[in-house]
Amino acid sequence: MDSGRNMISSAVPLRAAGEGGEHVFLFGGGGGGGFLRGAPVVEAGAADCRRKRPFQLTAHEELQLQLELGDDELGGFDYELHGGQQERTKRRLTAEQVRELELSFEEEKRKLEPERKSELARRLGIAPRQVAVWFQNRRARWKTKQLEQDFDRLRAAHDELLAGRDALLADNNRLRSQVITLSEKLQAKESSALEPEEQPVALQAGAYAPFKQDQLCTETATGGATPAVGYTGGASDSPESYLAGARSPPSSSEDDCGGGDGDGDGCAFFLPDPDALLAAAAAEEDGAQLNNWAWLWSEQQY
DNA sequence: TTGTGTTTTATTGCCTCC
DNA sequence: GGAGGCAATAAAACACAA
């Protein structure tokens, strides 16, 4: 058991005439842990002291106690005269003592071995108990600081994720409207160019219907490249290879929405450049091929 | 000087480990 | 069961504005 716990204790500075003559009045620190928490200070302190050691000692008793516990166990109090009575005052450590303790705290990874404690106490001229208490309080401060830093880091990461998410959503909306416009234009072009009986199956079936939002993805969050939409049919004759000026196709190893755009964001869906697509449609040189893509597109994505 | 907020030093009971 | 760590807390010491 820590000897400090059996030491004289009082929650308030006490000055009362006791039996047996001249008394030393002792300041306890805080207290109030456990069941004493929330209890009136004086009552709690006094009750606790009755259970343990008396909080008032004669000078002789004080000396006896020092011998009994070892002088250094009594902690770092100075004695001052107040109104003719001797009082203990809490003693602050000097800057040099604190510096040594801080060094030790860093070197020993915040733990304090008993031998080290004794050695430090001897060197600094303070009680081993004081060294232990200092380390304990220092650990508490360190922990608080760590918690604050962790909180800051988490908040920064959270803010960053939110910003990325907002950018993606905006990008997604922009792409969606782009695809819708493109689909409508293409459909209008095809309708005007072909007789109804000649219209490709895919167009008749409405394969160019507007796309759902979750079928689209973007790259802007990572690469900032112009977003592109495409299909994952895996055919060698991809739309991009057919349409001049279209974007390069994804690598074949990235299939099944596993990051076909090469940036690892899980996107496997590409749009050719809208202008190139429209140019191809306008040319009508290979309407059947275009229809094939439209069909593949619809098969893959719907 | 004084009131107020913060930091430092210290104690308390409880808990875990050996 | 003792040693030591921890959270909660008290109170002195300190800093600083009004």
Coordinates of N, CA and C in Angstrom, one line a residue, chain A residues 164-165 167-169 171-172 175 214-230 232 247 250-251 253-271:
Chain A
G164 N -14.7 15.6 -49.8 CA -14.6 14.7 -50.9 C -15.9 14.2 -51.4
R165 N -16.8 13.9 -50.4 CA -18.1 13.4 -50.7 C -18.9 14.5 -51.4
A167 N -17.8 16.9 -53.3 CA -17.3 17.0 -54.6 C -17.8 15.9 -55.5
L168 N -17.8 14.7 -55.0 CA -18.3 13.6 -55.7 C -19.8 13.7 -56.1
L169 N -20.5 14.1 -55.1 CA -22.0 14.3 -55.4 C -22.2 15.3 -56.5
D171 N -20.2 16.3 -58.8 CA -19.7 15.7 -60.0 C -20.7 14.7 -60.6
N172 N -21.2 13.9 -59.8 CA -22.2 12.9 -60.2 C -23.4 13.6 -60.8
L175 N -22.5 14.9 -64.2 CA -22.4 13.8 -65.2 C -23.8 13.3 -65.6
D214 N -26.8 5.9 -59.9 CA -25.8 5.0 -59.3 C -25.1 4.2 -60.4
Q215 N -25.4 4.5 -61.6 CA -24.6 3.8 -62.7 C -23.4 4.6 -63.1
L216 N -23.3 5.7 -62.6 CA -22.3 6.6 -63.1 C -21.2 6.8 -62.0
C217 N -20.1 7.1 -62.4 CA -19.0 7.4 -61.5 C -18.1 8.4 -62.1
T218 N -17.2 8.9 -61.2 CA -16.3 10.0 -61.7 C -14.9 9.8 -61.2
E219 N -14.1 10.6 -61.7 CA -12.7 10.5 -61.3 C -12.2 11.8 -60.6
T220 N -13.0 12.8 -60.6 CA -12.5 14.1 -60.2 C -12.0 14.1 -58.8
A221 N -12.5 13.2 -57.9 CA -12.0 13.2 -56.6 C -10.5 12.9 -56.4
T222 N -10.0 12.1 -57.3 CA -8.6 11.7 -57.2 C -7.7 12.3 -58.2
G223 N -8.2 12.3 -59.5 CA -7.3 12.7 -60.5 C -7.6 14.0 -61.1
G224 N -8.8 14.4 -61.0 CA -9.2 15.7 -61.5 C -9.4 15.6 -63.1
A225 N -9.3 14.4 -63.6 CA -9.5 14.2 -65.0 C -10.9 14.5 -65.4
T226 N -11.1 14.8 -66.7 CA -12.5 14.9 -67.2 C -13.2 13.6 -67.0
P227 N -14.4 13.7 -66.4 CA -15.1 12.5 -66.2 C -15.5 11.8 -67.5
A228 N -15.6 10.5 -67.5 CA -15.9 9.8 -68.7 C -16.9 8.7 -68.3
V229 N -17.8 8.4 -69.2 CA -18.7 7.3 -68.9 C -18.5 6.3 -70.0
G230 N -18.6 5.0 -69.7 CA -18.5 4.0 -70.7 C -19.1 2.7 -70.4
T232 N -18.7 -1.7 -69.7 CA -17.7 -2.7 -69.2 C -17.9 -4.0 -69.9
R247 N -12.0 8.8 -75.1 CA -11.1 8.5 -74.0 C -10.6 7.1 -74.2
P250 N -10.5 1.3 -70.4 CA -9.9 0.8 -69.2 C -9.1 -0.4 -69.4
S251 N -8.2 -0.8 -68.5 CA -7.5 -2.0 -68.7 C -8.4 -3.2 -68.4
S253 N -7.9 -5.9 -67.0 CA -7.9 -6.6 -65.7 C -8.8 -6.0 -64.7
E254 N -9.2 -4.8 -64.9 CA -10.1 -4.2 -63.9 C -11.5 -4.3 -64.4
D255 N -12.1 -5.4 -64.1 CA -13.5 -5.6 -64.6 C -14.4 -5.6 -63.4
D256 N -15.7 -5.7 -63.8 CA -16.7 -5.9 -62.7 C -16.7 -4.7 -61.7
C257 N -16.6 -3.5 -62.3 CA -16.6 -2.3 -61.4 C -15.5 -2.4 -60.4
G258 N -14.4 -2.9 -60.8 CA -13.3 -3.0 -59.8 C -12.2 -1.9 -60.0
G259 N -12.6 -0.9 -60.6 CA -11.6 0.2 -60.8 C -11.1 0.3 -62.2
G260 N -12.0 0.2 -63.2 CA -11.6 0.1 -64.6 C -11.0 1.4 -65.1
D261 N -11.2 2.5 -64.4 CA -10.6 3.7 -64.8 C -9.2 3.9 -64.4
G262 N -8.7 2.9 -63.7 CA -7.3 2.9 -63.3 C -6.9 3.7 -62.1
D263 N -7.9 4.3 -61.5 CA -7.5 5.1 -60.3 C -7.9 4.4 -59.0
G264 N -8.5 3.2 -59.2 CA -8.7 2.5 -58.0 C -10.0 2.9 -57.2
D265 N -10.8 3.7 -57.8 CA -12.0 4.2 -57.1 C -13.2 3.3 -57.3
G266 N -12.9 2.1 -58.0 CA -14.0 1.2 -58.1 C -14.9 1.5 -59.3
C267 N -14.5 2.4 -60.1 CA -15.4 2.8 -61.2 C -15.0 2.0 -62.5
A268 N -16.0 1.4 -63.1 CA -15.7 0.7 -64.3 C -16.6 1.1 -65.5
F269 N -17.1 2.3 -65.4 CA -18.1 2.8 -66.3 C -17.6 4.0 -67.0
F270 N -17.5 4.0 -68.3 CA -16.9 5.1 -69.0 C -17.9 5.7 -70.0
L271 N -17.8 7.0 -70.1 CA -18.5 7.7 -71.2 C -17.5 8.2 -72.2

